DNA sequence: TGCAAAAAAGTCAAAGGTGTTTGTAACCGG
DNA sequence: CCGGTTACAAACACCTTTGACTTTTTTGCA
């Protein structure tokens, strides 16, 4: 066997030169396994995701995989953590690059979350959530991540939309409405997408959010 | 063993006197199996529902069960049909007994669907829907029932709320909004219920529906 | 009563999944 | 270059699930 370069490390490419080659490769393999697991959740669902399939998708033997993760649940745990940080990162990014100060923010924000809930990351998380309902062990792993995400989601949104801070009740309502409606649409579209109806509802939601938004002097008729 | 009366037959109690006692009992057992399967979907999720557990829940041996349903998929198919007809029946009932002609109908309708999506019947259907996303065989069984339900749902609602017939676009929007929002809330509450927020959103939804409703001469300010 | 048919129960092998154990090759530090 | 460690692979034993097959019990009818 020739020596292979450790594959690119998308997770946390800590290019620490002190880290040995072995450690780099190990981390790369770990990430490969995690990504494969997530892919399996999306493609096969949680129930049909077996260690055999994950290993196969990663191009490894089961033995190799169980070297990095002693049990299946260890893989799941790592995948949950990865999904959690991915969701958070994606959300922060879209918030950060999205802020034309007072103009069209509602549209951008709605589109951002709508894209998020249609992304494979959300699908994988959703699969896990459903499975966790009847699987206490998985629930114990998933619940903290879930709670932390929505907590952070709320806080970040609150800071990113200061014009709402004068009416916290309206803000909560707007956030809940957006979240439940978009997630409901996304879940439904997993098995039966209806683009036209979805588009209508997105426009409706945006209008509702503009209506709920506390009026400031600046944006009487701003989109 | 004493002879047991054939259990009450909730499914299709064709009280045909010509049907022998055996046939009655057979039908009762079939229904018992179907109900047990549905219960398993709710309690364990689709993935963990095995023939052994269904039989155990029904108080039968696996052999007896496979006498009535040669394969597991046959049970699933029967359960889907039963769930479909149950949902439809429940929906029609709540529509039928719900109509104070023009007063408070929105509230009653919203509450009715909200109760429906929190009912075990919906949970079971939801479990199947999620599993079907990555299980073509199950999808083939479920999709027709799913489509038929929403089709019927739409038609029945359209007839039951004639005051909306003047603005079909608003009607569609109102129906989609209600469906996606309530289903989104229900799905979310499966793992993490938040009664206070849910209540706020229900009130909000009702107000929105009243706002969307085409105004007639009769109910300018009717709740 | 006695026999045929249906219902119910029990047994079995095959397939697939999990985790453990054992084996091999590559890397690292001295 | 050598002992120890790490990455990976393969084989193994155990358990679960499924569906086919066989046997026993119960019912219907002559």
Short mmCIF file of C-alpha atoms (C1' of nucleotides) in Angstrom, two decimals:
data_model
loop_
_atom_site.label_atom_id
_atom_site.label_comp_id
_atom_site.label_asym_id
_atom_site.label_seq_id
_atom_site.Cartn_x
_atom_site.Cartn_y
_atom_site.Cartn_z
CA UNK A 1 0.00 0.00 0.00
CA UNK A 2 1.31 3.42 -0.79
CA UNK A 3 0.94 6.11 1.80
CA UNK A 4 -2.13 8.22 1.20
CA UNK A 5 -2.45 11.87 2.05
CA UNK A 6 -4.99 12.35 4.80
CA UNK A 7 -8.14 13.46 3.06
CA UNK A 8 -9.24 17.05 3.27
CA UNK A 9 -10.67 17.71 6.69
CA UNK A 10 -13.87 19.71 6.32
CA UNK A 11 -14.81 19.57 9.98
CA UNK A 12 -12.27 21.43 12.01
CA UNK A 13 -9.14 21.67 9.90
CA UNK A 14 -6.85 22.57 12.71
CA UNK A 15 -3.70 22.80 10.60
CA UNK A 16 -1.64 22.39 13.69
CA UNK A 17 1.71 21.30 12.36
CA UNK A 18 2.56 19.65 15.63
CA UNK A 19 -0.29 17.17 15.14
CA UNK A 20 1.18 14.03 13.78
CA UNK A 21 0.28 12.67 10.44
CA UNK A 22 -1.54 9.85 12.09
CA UNK A 23 -3.69 12.16 14.13
CA UNK A 24 -4.60 14.13 11.04
CA UNK A 25 -5.59 11.05 9.17
CA UNK A 26 -7.52 9.77 12.13
CA UNK A 27 -9.49 12.97 12.37
CA UNK A 28 -10.15 12.91 8.66
CA UNK A 29 -11.44 9.36 8.86
CA UNK A 30 -13.64 10.24 11.80
CA UNK A 31 -15.18 13.06 9.83
CA UNK A 32 -15.62 10.83 6.84
CA UNK A 33 -17.53 8.37 8.98
CA UNK A 34 -19.70 11.09 10.47
CA UNK A 35 -20.55 12.51 7.08
CA UNK A 36 -21.38 9.05 5.80
CA UNK A 37 -23.65 8.47 8.75
CA UNK A 38 -25.50 11.70 8.11
CA UNK A 39 -25.83 10.80 4.46
CA UNK A 40 -27.31 7.48 5.47
CA UNK A 41 -29.85 9.17 7.71
CA UNK A 42 -30.95 11.26 4.76
CA UNK A 43 -30.97 8.48 2.19
CA UNK A 44 -32.16 5.54 4.24
CA UNK A 45 -33.71 7.01 7.36
CA UNK A 46 -32.52 6.41 10.87
CA UNK A 47 -33.97 2.94 11.23
CA UNK A 48 -32.28 1.48 8.17
CA UNK A 49 -28.94 3.05 8.92
CA UNK A 50 -26.71 0.19 9.99
CA UNK A 51 -23.06 0.18 10.88
CA UNK A 52 -22.44 -1.94 7.80
CA UNK A 53 -23.93 0.68 5.52
CA UNK A 54 -22.17 3.57 7.16
CA UNK A 55 -18.84 1.81 6.82
CA UNK A 56 -19.58 0.92 3.23
CA UNK A 57 -20.55 4.49 2.40
CA UNK A 58 -17.31 5.67 3.95
CA UNK A 59 -15.32 3.13 1.98
CA UNK A 60 -14.13 1.42 5.14
CA UNK A 61 -14.52 -1.92 6.79
CA UNK A 62 -16.78 -2.23 9.76
CA UNK A 63 -13.79 -3.09 11.86
CA UNK A 64 -12.10 0.17 10.95
CA UNK A 65 -15.17 2.10 11.81
CA UNK A 66 -15.63 0.43 15.15
CA UNK A 67 -12.05 1.30 15.88
CA UNK A 68 -12.95 4.99 15.78
CA UNK A 69 -16.40 4.61 17.29
CA UNK A 70 -16.70 1.61 19.60
CA UNK A 71 -20.46 1.38 19.25
CA UNK A 72 -23.12 2.53 16.87
CA UNK A 73 -24.44 5.02 19.37
CA UNK A 74 -21.06 6.70 19.47
CA UNK A 75 -21.36 7.40 15.78
CA UNK A 76 -24.86 8.72 16.26
CA UNK A 77 -23.71 10.96 19.06
CA UNK A 78 -20.91 12.37 16.93
CA UNK A 79 -23.30 12.88 14.02
CA UNK A 80 -25.73 14.74 16.24
CA UNK A 81 -23.00 17.07 17.45
CA UNK A 82 -21.84 17.67 13.91
CA UNK A 83 -25.38 18.35 12.70
CA UNK A 84 -25.95 20.71 15.57
CA UNK A 85 -22.89 22.80 14.86
CA UNK A 86 -23.61 22.74 11.15
CA UNK A 87 -27.13 24.04 11.62
CA UNK A 88 -25.96 26.74 13.94
CA UNK A 89 -23.17 27.80 11.63
CA UNK A 90 -25.48 27.93 8.61
CA UNK A 91 -28.02 29.95 10.53
CA UNK A 92 -25.44 32.45 11.77
CA UNK A 93 -24.02 32.81 8.30
CA UNK A 94 -27.33 33.56 6.68
CA UNK A 95 -28.11 36.06 9.40
CA UNK A 96 -24.75 37.71 9.08
CA UNK A 97 -24.65 38.09 5.34
CA UNK A 98 -28.32 38.90 5.17
CA UNK A 99 -28.71 42.27 6.82
CA UNK A 100 -29.58 45.09 4.52
CA UNK A 101 -30.27 47.31 7.53
CA UNK A 102 -34.02 47.86 7.31
CA UNK A 103 -34.97 46.80 3.84
CA UNK A 104 -36.24 43.42 2.74
CA UNK A 105 -34.96 41.77 5.85
CA UNK A 106 -38.14 39.86 6.37
CA UNK A 107 -37.94 38.37 2.91
CA UNK A 108 -34.32 37.41 3.35
CA UNK A 109 -34.91 35.91 6.75
CA UNK A 110 -37.89 33.85 5.64
CA UNK A 111 -36.06 32.62 2.58
CA UNK A 112 -33.05 31.74 4.71
CA UNK A 113 -35.02 29.57 7.10
CA UNK A 114 -37.03 28.10 4.28
CA UNK A 115 -33.83 27.04 2.58
CA UNK A 116 -32.54 25.72 5.85
CA UNK A 117 -35.48 23.42 6.46
CA UNK A 118 -35.15 22.02 2.96
CA UNK A 119 -31.46 21.31 3.37
CA UNK A 120 -30.25 17.75 3.98
CA UNK A 121 -28.97 18.84 7.36
CA UNK A 122 -32.50 19.49 8.50
CA UNK A 123 -33.75 16.27 6.96
CA UNK A 124 -31.19 14.30 8.91
CA UNK A 125 -32.05 16.09 12.12
CA UNK A 126 -35.71 15.51 11.46
CA UNK A 127 -35.20 11.79 10.96
CA UNK A 128 -33.39 11.66 14.28
CA UNK A 129 -36.10 13.66 15.99
CA UNK A 130 -38.83 11.33 14.86
CA UNK A 131 -36.85 8.26 15.85
CA UNK A 132 -36.07 9.81 19.21
CA UNK A 133 -39.75 9.99 20.08
CA UNK A 134 -39.79 6.28 20.73
CA UNK A 135 -36.11 5.75 21.52
CA UNK A 136 -35.11 7.10 24.94
CA UNK A 137 -31.44 6.52 24.34
CA UNK A 138 -31.47 8.57 21.17
CA UNK A 139 -33.66 11.15 22.83
CA UNK A 140 -31.10 11.63 25.55
CA UNK A 141 -28.50 12.35 22.92
CA UNK A 142 -30.65 14.55 20.75
CA UNK A 143 -32.60 16.64 23.22
CA UNK A 144 -29.71 18.77 24.49
CA UNK A 145 -28.64 19.63 20.95
CA UNK A 146 -32.19 20.39 19.95
CA UNK A 147 -32.77 22.66 22.93
CA UNK A 148 -29.45 24.43 22.50
CA UNK A 149 -30.17 25.09 18.86
CA UNK A 150 -33.53 26.72 19.38
CA UNK A 151 -32.19 28.63 22.33
CA UNK A 152 -29.37 30.01 20.29
CA UNK A 153 -31.72 30.52 17.37
CA UNK A 154 -33.98 32.67 19.49
CA UNK A 155 -31.19 34.73 20.96
CA UNK A 156 -29.47 35.34 17.66
CA UNK A 157 -32.70 36.32 15.98
CA UNK A 158 -33.54 38.69 18.80
CA UNK A 159 -30.22 40.44 18.42
CA UNK A 160 -30.36 40.45 14.66
CA UNK A 161 -33.77 42.09 14.54
CA UNK A 162 -33.56 44.93 17.03
CA UNK A 163 -36.62 46.65 15.59
CA UNK A 164 -38.74 43.94 17.25
CA UNK A 165 -37.30 44.37 20.69
CA UNK A 166 -39.94 46.86 21.66
CA UNK A 167 -42.65 44.20 21.49
CA UNK A 168 -41.37 40.92 22.78
CA UNK A 169 -44.75 39.27 22.55
CA UNK A 170 -45.08 40.04 18.87
CA UNK A 171 -41.55 38.83 18.35
CA UNK A 172 -42.26 35.50 20.00
CA UNK A 173 -45.40 35.07 17.98
CA UNK A 174 -43.62 35.93 14.76
CA UNK A 175 -40.82 33.52 15.47
CA UNK A 176 -43.12 30.68 16.47
CA UNK A 177 -45.34 31.25 13.48
CA UNK A 178 -42.38 31.21 11.13
CA UNK A 179 -40.82 28.20 12.68
CA UNK A 180 -43.89 25.98 12.90
CA UNK A 181 -45.26 26.97 9.53
CA UNK A 182 -42.01 26.55 7.63
CA UNK A 183 -41.16 23.33 9.38
CA UNK A 184 -44.64 22.04 8.74
CA UNK A 185 -44.33 22.87 5.08
CA UNK A 186 -40.88 21.31 4.89
CA UNK A 187 -41.97 18.11 6.56
CA UNK A 188 -44.95 17.83 4.30
CA UNK A 189 -42.85 18.49 1.22
CA UNK A 190 -40.57 15.62 2.14
CA UNK A 191 -43.18 13.25 0.85
CA UNK A 192 -45.29 15.49 -1.32
CA UNK A 193 -43.97 18.84 -2.49
CA UNK A 194 -46.35 21.46 -3.81
CA UNK A 195 -44.23 24.39 -4.98
CA UNK A 196 -47.09 26.66 -5.96
CA UNK A 197 -48.88 26.41 -2.64
CA UNK A 198 -45.61 26.74 -0.78
CA UNK A 199 -44.79 29.92 -2.64
CA UNK A 200 -48.16 31.43 -1.79
CA UNK A 201 -47.68 30.64 1.86
CA UNK A 202 -44.19 32.10 1.90
CA UNK A 203 -45.50 35.37 0.54
CA UNK A 204 -48.32 35.29 3.01
CA UNK A 205 -45.94 34.66 5.87
CA UNK A 206 -43.74 37.55 4.86
CA UNK A 207 -46.69 39.88 4.77
CA UNK A 208 -47.82 38.70 8.16
CA UNK A 209 -44.39 39.28 9.63
CA UNK A 210 -44.30 42.80 8.24
CA UNK A 211 -47.69 43.37 9.76
CA UNK A 212 -46.64 42.02 13.14
CA UNK A 213 -43.43 44.04 13.17
CA UNK A 214 -43.56 47.03 15.49
CA UNK A 215 -43.76 50.08 13.27
CA UNK A 216 -40.80 52.40 13.48
CA UNK A 217 -40.52 55.88 11.98
CA UNK A 218 -38.10 54.63 9.35
CA UNK A 219 -39.96 51.94 7.53
CA UNK A 220 -43.55 52.95 7.13
CA UNK A 221 -43.81 51.29 3.73
CA UNK A 222 -40.46 49.55 3.46
CA UNK A 223 -40.70 46.05 2.02
CA UNK B 1 -61.26 -22.57 27.82
CA UNK B 2 -64.70 -20.99 27.74
CA UNK B 3 -65.96 -19.73 24.44
CA UNK B 4 -65.42 -16.00 24.12
CA UNK B 5 -67.81 -13.69 22.40
CA UNK B 6 -66.23 -12.25 19.30
CA UNK B 7 -64.95 -8.87 20.42
CA UNK B 8 -66.77 -5.75 19.37
CA UNK B 9 -65.97 -5.01 15.78
CA UNK B 10 -65.23 -1.32 15.41
CA UNK B 11 -63.99 -1.62 11.84
CA UNK B 12 -66.84 -2.63 9.61
CA UNK B 13 -69.48 -4.23 11.74
CA UNK B 14 -71.39 -5.88 8.97
CA UNK B 15 -74.03 -7.40 11.16
CA UNK B 16 -74.95 -9.84 8.47
CA UNK B 17 -76.78 -12.58 10.28
CA UNK B 18 -75.87 -15.07 7.60
CA UNK B 19 -72.22 -14.67 8.51
CA UNK B 20 -71.30 -17.52 10.70
CA UNK B 21 -69.96 -17.09 14.13
CA UNK B 22 -66.58 -18.16 12.87
CA UNK B 23 -66.52 -15.47 10.27
CA UNK B 24 -67.45 -12.91 12.89
CA UNK B 25 -64.72 -14.04 15.19
CA UNK B 26 -62.26 -14.07 12.36
CA UNK B 27 -63.11 -10.50 11.52
CA UNK B 28 -62.84 -9.52 15.16
CA UNK B 29 -59.40 -11.05 15.39
CA UNK B 30 -58.31 -9.28 12.24
CA UNK B 31 -59.38 -5.99 13.74
CA UNK B 32 -57.66 -6.79 16.97
CA UNK B 33 -54.44 -7.36 15.07
CA UNK B 34 -54.85 -4.15 13.12
CA UNK B 35 -55.48 -2.13 16.25
CA UNK B 36 -52.48 -3.70 17.92
CA UNK B 37 -50.33 -2.81 14.95
CA UNK B 38 -51.49 0.81 15.08
CA UNK B 39 -50.80 0.91 18.79
CA UNK B 40 -47.30 -0.38 18.13
CA UNK B 41 -46.69 2.33 15.55
CA UNK B 42 -47.63 4.92 18.14
CA UNK B 43 -45.74 3.39 21.04
CA UNK B 44 -42.66 2.03 19.33
CA UNK B 45 -42.50 3.74 15.97
CA UNK B 46 -42.69 2.03 12.64
CA UNK B 47 -39.15 0.72 12.63
CA UNK B 48 -39.40 -1.13 15.91
CA UNK B 49 -42.79 -2.61 15.17
CA UNK B 50 -42.19 -6.30 14.61
CA UNK B 51 -44.62 -9.08 13.94
CA UNK B 52 -43.71 -10.58 17.29
CA UNK B 53 -44.69 -7.43 19.14
CA UNK B 54 -47.91 -6.98 17.23
CA UNK B 55 -48.93 -10.54 17.97
CA UNK B 56 -47.97 -10.15 21.61
CA UNK B 57 -49.94 -6.92 21.90
CA UNK B 58 -52.93 -8.68 20.39
CA UNK B 59 -52.57 -11.59 22.79
CA UNK B 60 -52.00 -14.02 19.97
CA UNK B 61 -49.22 -16.21 18.76
CA UNK B 62 -47.29 -15.19 15.72
CA UNK B 63 -48.60 -18.21 13.93
CA UNK B 64 -52.19 -17.13 14.47
CA UNK B 65 -51.39 -13.70 13.20
CA UNK B 66 -49.72 -14.96 10.08
CA UNK B 67 -52.77 -17.04 9.48
CA UNK B 68 -54.80 -13.87 9.06
CA UNK B 69 -52.05 -11.81 7.43
CA UNK B 70 -49.56 -13.93 5.51
CA UNK B 71 -46.84 -11.28 5.65
CA UNK B 72 -45.99 -8.23 7.68
CA UNK B 73 -46.75 -5.92 4.81
CA UNK B 74 -50.27 -7.28 4.69
CA UNK B 75 -50.77 -6.09 8.26
CA UNK B 76 -49.31 -2.71 7.39
CA UNK B 77 -51.58 -2.39 4.41
CA UNK B 78 -54.62 -3.21 6.49
CA UNK B 79 -53.50 -0.77 9.19
CA UNK B 80 -53.10 1.99 6.62
CA UNK B 81 -56.59 1.39 5.29
CA UNK B 82 -58.00 1.40 8.79
CA UNK B 83 -56.17 4.58 9.71
CA UNK B 84 -57.34 6.23 6.54
CA UNK B 85 -60.96 5.47 7.14
CA UNK B 86 -60.65 6.42 10.80
CA UNK B 87 -59.19 9.79 9.99
CA UNK B 88 -61.83 10.47 7.40
CA UNK B 89 -64.62 9.42 9.72
CA UNK B 90 -63.32 11.55 12.57
CA UNK B 91 -62.98 14.54 10.30
CA UNK B 92 -66.47 14.16 8.89
CA UNK B 93 -67.90 13.78 12.37
CA UNK B 94 -66.28 16.90 13.70
CA UNK B 95 -67.44 18.82 10.68
CA UNK B 96 -70.95 17.49 10.98
CA UNK B 97 -71.49 18.15 14.65
CA UNK B 98 -69.57 21.39 14.51
CA UNK B 99 -71.64 23.75 12.47
CA UNK B 100 -73.32 26.55 14.29
CA UNK B 101 -74.28 28.12 11.00
CA UNK B 102 -72.17 31.25 10.90
CA UNK B 103 -70.99 31.70 14.46
CA UNK B 104 -67.72 30.53 15.93
CA UNK B 105 -67.20 28.08 13.12
CA UNK B 106 -63.61 29.10 12.71
CA UNK B 107 -62.84 28.36 16.31
CA UNK B 108 -64.56 25.01 16.19
CA UNK B 109 -62.88 24.03 12.96
CA UNK B 110 -59.42 24.99 14.17
CA UNK B 111 -59.91 23.18 17.43
CA UNK B 112 -61.19 20.14 15.60
CA UNK B 113 -58.15 19.84 13.37
CA UNK B 114 -55.85 20.67 16.25
CA UNK B 115 -57.33 17.83 18.22
CA UNK B 116 -57.07 15.58 15.23
CA UNK B 117 -53.35 16.14 14.72
CA UNK B 118 -52.75 15.37 18.38
CA UNK B 119 -54.70 12.17 18.24
CA UNK B 120 -52.90 8.81 18.14
CA UNK B 121 -54.39 8.19 14.74
CA UNK B 122 -52.41 11.08 13.35
CA UNK B 123 -49.28 10.03 15.19
CA UNK B 124 -49.47 6.60 13.65
CA UNK B 125 -50.03 8.02 10.20
CA UNK B 126 -47.16 10.39 10.71
CA UNK B 127 -44.80 7.60 11.69
CA UNK B 128 -45.75 5.77 8.54
CA UNK B 129 -45.30 8.87 6.44
CA UNK B 130 -41.80 9.47 7.70
CA UNK B 131 -40.84 5.85 7.22
CA UNK B 132 -42.31 5.89 3.74
CA UNK B 133 -39.93 8.62 2.65
CA UNK B 134 -37.14 6.07 2.46
CA UNK B 135 -39.20 2.91 1.96
CA UNK B 136 -40.66 2.66 -1.55
CA UNK B 137 -42.76 -0.34 -0.68
CA UNK B 138 -44.42 1.44 2.20
CA UNK B 139 -44.73 4.58 0.12
CA UNK B 140 -46.67 2.66 -2.51
CA UNK B 141 -49.12 1.59 0.16
CA UNK B 142 -49.39 4.91 1.92
CA UNK B 143 -49.44 7.44 -0.89
CA UNK B 144 -52.90 6.59 -2.26
CA UNK B 145 -54.45 6.82 1.20
CA UNK B 146 -52.65 10.07 1.92
CA UNK B 147 -53.75 11.63 -1.35
CA UNK B 148 -57.31 10.43 -0.96
CA UNK B 149 -57.51 11.86 2.54
CA UNK B 150 -56.40 15.36 1.64
CA UNK B 151 -58.53 15.28 -1.45
CA UNK B 152 -61.57 14.39 0.57
CA UNK B 153 -60.52 16.82 3.26
CA UNK B 154 -60.44 19.64 0.78
CA UNK B 155 -63.78 18.80 -0.80
CA UNK B 156 -65.54 18.35 2.50
CA UNK B 157 -64.18 21.58 3.87
CA UNK B 158 -65.18 23.42 0.76
CA UNK B 159 -68.75 22.22 1.08
CA UNK B 160 -68.88 22.79 4.81
CA UNK B 161 -67.76 26.40 4.56
CA UNK B 162 -69.84 27.83 1.76
CA UNK B 163 -69.11 31.39 2.82
CA UNK B 164 -65.62 30.97 1.38
CA UNK B 165 -66.73 29.76 -2.02
CA UNK B 166 -66.72 33.26 -3.42
CA UNK B 167 -62.95 33.49 -3.07
CA UNK B 168 -61.33 30.20 -3.87
CA UNK B 169 -57.85 31.61 -3.62
CA UNK B 170 -58.38 32.80 -0.08
CA UNK B 171 -59.93 29.47 0.77
CA UNK B 172 -56.92 27.56 -0.50
CA UNK B 173 -54.59 29.83 1.38
CA UNK B 174 -56.57 29.50 4.58
CA UNK B 175 -56.69 25.74 4.30
CA UNK B 176 -52.99 25.40 3.55
CA UNK B 177 -52.07 27.77 6.32
CA UNK B 178 -54.16 25.88 8.81
CA UNK B 179 -52.91 22.52 7.73
CA UNK B 180 -49.21 23.26 7.61
CA UNK B 181 -49.18 25.33 10.76
CA UNK B 182 -51.16 22.90 12.85
CA UNK B 183 -49.28 19.91 11.55
CA UNK B 184 -46.01 21.68 12.15
CA UNK B 185 -47.03 22.43 15.71
CA UNK B 186 -48.22 18.89 16.26
CA UNK B 187 -45.05 17.35 14.92
CA UNK B 188 -42.95 19.61 17.03
CA UNK B 189 -45.01 18.88 20.13
CA UNK B 190 -44.42 15.17 19.66
CA UNK B 191 -41.00 15.63 21.14
CA UNK B 192 -41.28 18.96 22.87
CA UNK B 193 -44.70 20.37 23.70
CA UNK B 194 -45.08 24.03 24.60
CA UNK B 195 -48.72 24.57 25.49
CA UNK B 196 -48.51 28.31 26.03
CA UNK B 197 -46.96 29.05 22.67
CA UNK B 198 -49.30 26.66 20.97
CA UNK B 199 -52.28 28.41 22.48
CA UNK B 200 -51.09 31.78 21.28
CA UNK B 201 -50.64 30.48 17.79
CA UNK B 202 -54.06 28.88 17.76
CA UNK B 203 -55.66 32.18 18.63
CA UNK B 204 -53.56 33.91 16.05
CA UNK B 205 -54.56 31.39 13.41
CA UNK B 206 -58.22 31.83 14.19
CA UNK B 207 -57.95 35.58 13.84
CA UNK B 208 -56.14 35.20 10.56
CA UNK B 209 -58.78 32.89 9.21
CA UNK B 210 -61.52 35.33 10.16
CA UNK B 211 -59.56 38.01 8.41
CA UNK B 212 -59.10 35.94 5.28
CA UNK B 213 -62.75 34.94 5.18
CA UNK B 214 -64.72 36.74 2.50
CA UNK B 215 -66.95 39.20 4.28
CA UNK B 216 -70.67 38.55 3.94
CA UNK B 217 -73.49 40.83 4.96
CA UNK B 218 -74.37 38.59 7.86
CA UNK B 219 -71.23 38.35 9.87
CA UNK B 220 -69.52 41.67 9.89
CA UNK B 221 -68.29 41.17 13.42
CA UNK B 222 -69.41 37.66 14.17
CA UNK B 223 -66.78 35.67 16.04
"C1'" DT C 1 -71.34 -38.22 17.60
"C1'" DG C 2 -67.86 -37.66 14.03
"C1'" DC C 3 -65.49 -35.44 10.45
"C1'" DA C 4 -63.81 -31.54 7.60
"C1'" DA C 5 -62.30 -26.92 7.77
"C1'" DA C 6 -60.81 -22.92 9.93
"C1'" DA C 7 -58.25 -20.73 13.76
"C1'" DA C 8 -54.51 -20.68 16.70
"C1'" DA C 9 -50.08 -22.27 18.39
"C1'" DG C 10 -45.48 -23.96 18.03
"C1'" DT C 11 -41.13 -25.07 15.50
"C1'" DC C 12 -37.59 -24.08 12.26
"C1'" DA C 13 -34.07 -22.24 9.01
"C1'" DA C 14 -32.35 -18.22 6.66
"C1'" DA C 15 -31.01 -13.47 6.62
"C1'" DG C 16 -29.21 -9.52 8.62
"C1'" DG C 17 -27.29 -6.68 12.45
"C1'" DT C 18 -24.16 -5.77 16.48
"C1'" DG C 19 -20.19 -5.95 18.97
"C1'" DT C 20 -15.95 -8.64 20.21
"C1'" DT C 21 -11.81 -10.70 19.09
"C1'" DT C 22 -7.88 -11.62 16.44
"C1'" DG C 23 -4.66 -10.40 12.84
"C1'" DT C 24 -1.84 -7.22 9.71
"C1'" DA C 25 0.40 -3.19 8.20
"C1'" DA C 26 1.73 1.39 8.81
"C1'" DC C 27 3.54 5.15 11.74
"C1'" DC C 28 6.08 7.36 15.79
"C1'" DG C 29 9.68 8.30 19.28
"C1'" DG C 30 13.96 6.97 21.09
"C1'" DC D 1 16.08 -0.03 13.74
"C1'" DC D 2 13.08 -1.43 17.29
"C1'" DG D 3 9.25 -1.58 20.81
"C1'" DG D 4 4.92 0.49 21.24
"C1'" DT D 5 0.97 2.52 19.27
"C1'" DT D 6 -2.48 3.36 15.90
"C1'" DA D 7 -5.35 2.52 11.61
"C1'" DC D 8 -7.62 -0.82 9.34
"C1'" DA D 9 -9.42 -5.55 8.06
"C1'" DA D 10 -11.51 -10.06 8.63
"C1'" DA D 11 -13.67 -13.65 11.18
"C1'" DC D 12 -16.50 -15.01 14.90
"C1'" DA D 13 -20.42 -15.62 18.17
"C1'" DC D 14 -24.75 -13.90 19.64
"C1'" DC D 15 -29.25 -12.04 18.99
"C1'" DT D 16 -33.41 -10.54 16.44
"C1'" DT D 17 -36.67 -10.80 12.81
"C1'" DT D 18 -39.05 -12.91 9.23
"C1'" DG D 19 -41.80 -16.21 6.79
"C1'" DA D 20 -42.55 -21.24 5.87
"C1'" DC D 21 -44.00 -25.38 7.76
"C1'" DT D 22 -46.21 -28.59 11.12
"C1'" DT D 23 -49.22 -29.58 14.85
"C1'" DT D 24 -53.06 -28.87 17.99
"C1'" DT D 25 -57.44 -26.89 19.23
"C1'" DT D 26 -61.90 -25.15 18.09
"C1'" DT D 27 -65.99 -24.64 15.30
"C1'" DG D 28 -69.69 -25.89 11.78
"C1'" DC D 29 -72.43 -29.16 9.89
"C1'" DA D 30 -74.18 -33.74 8.63
#
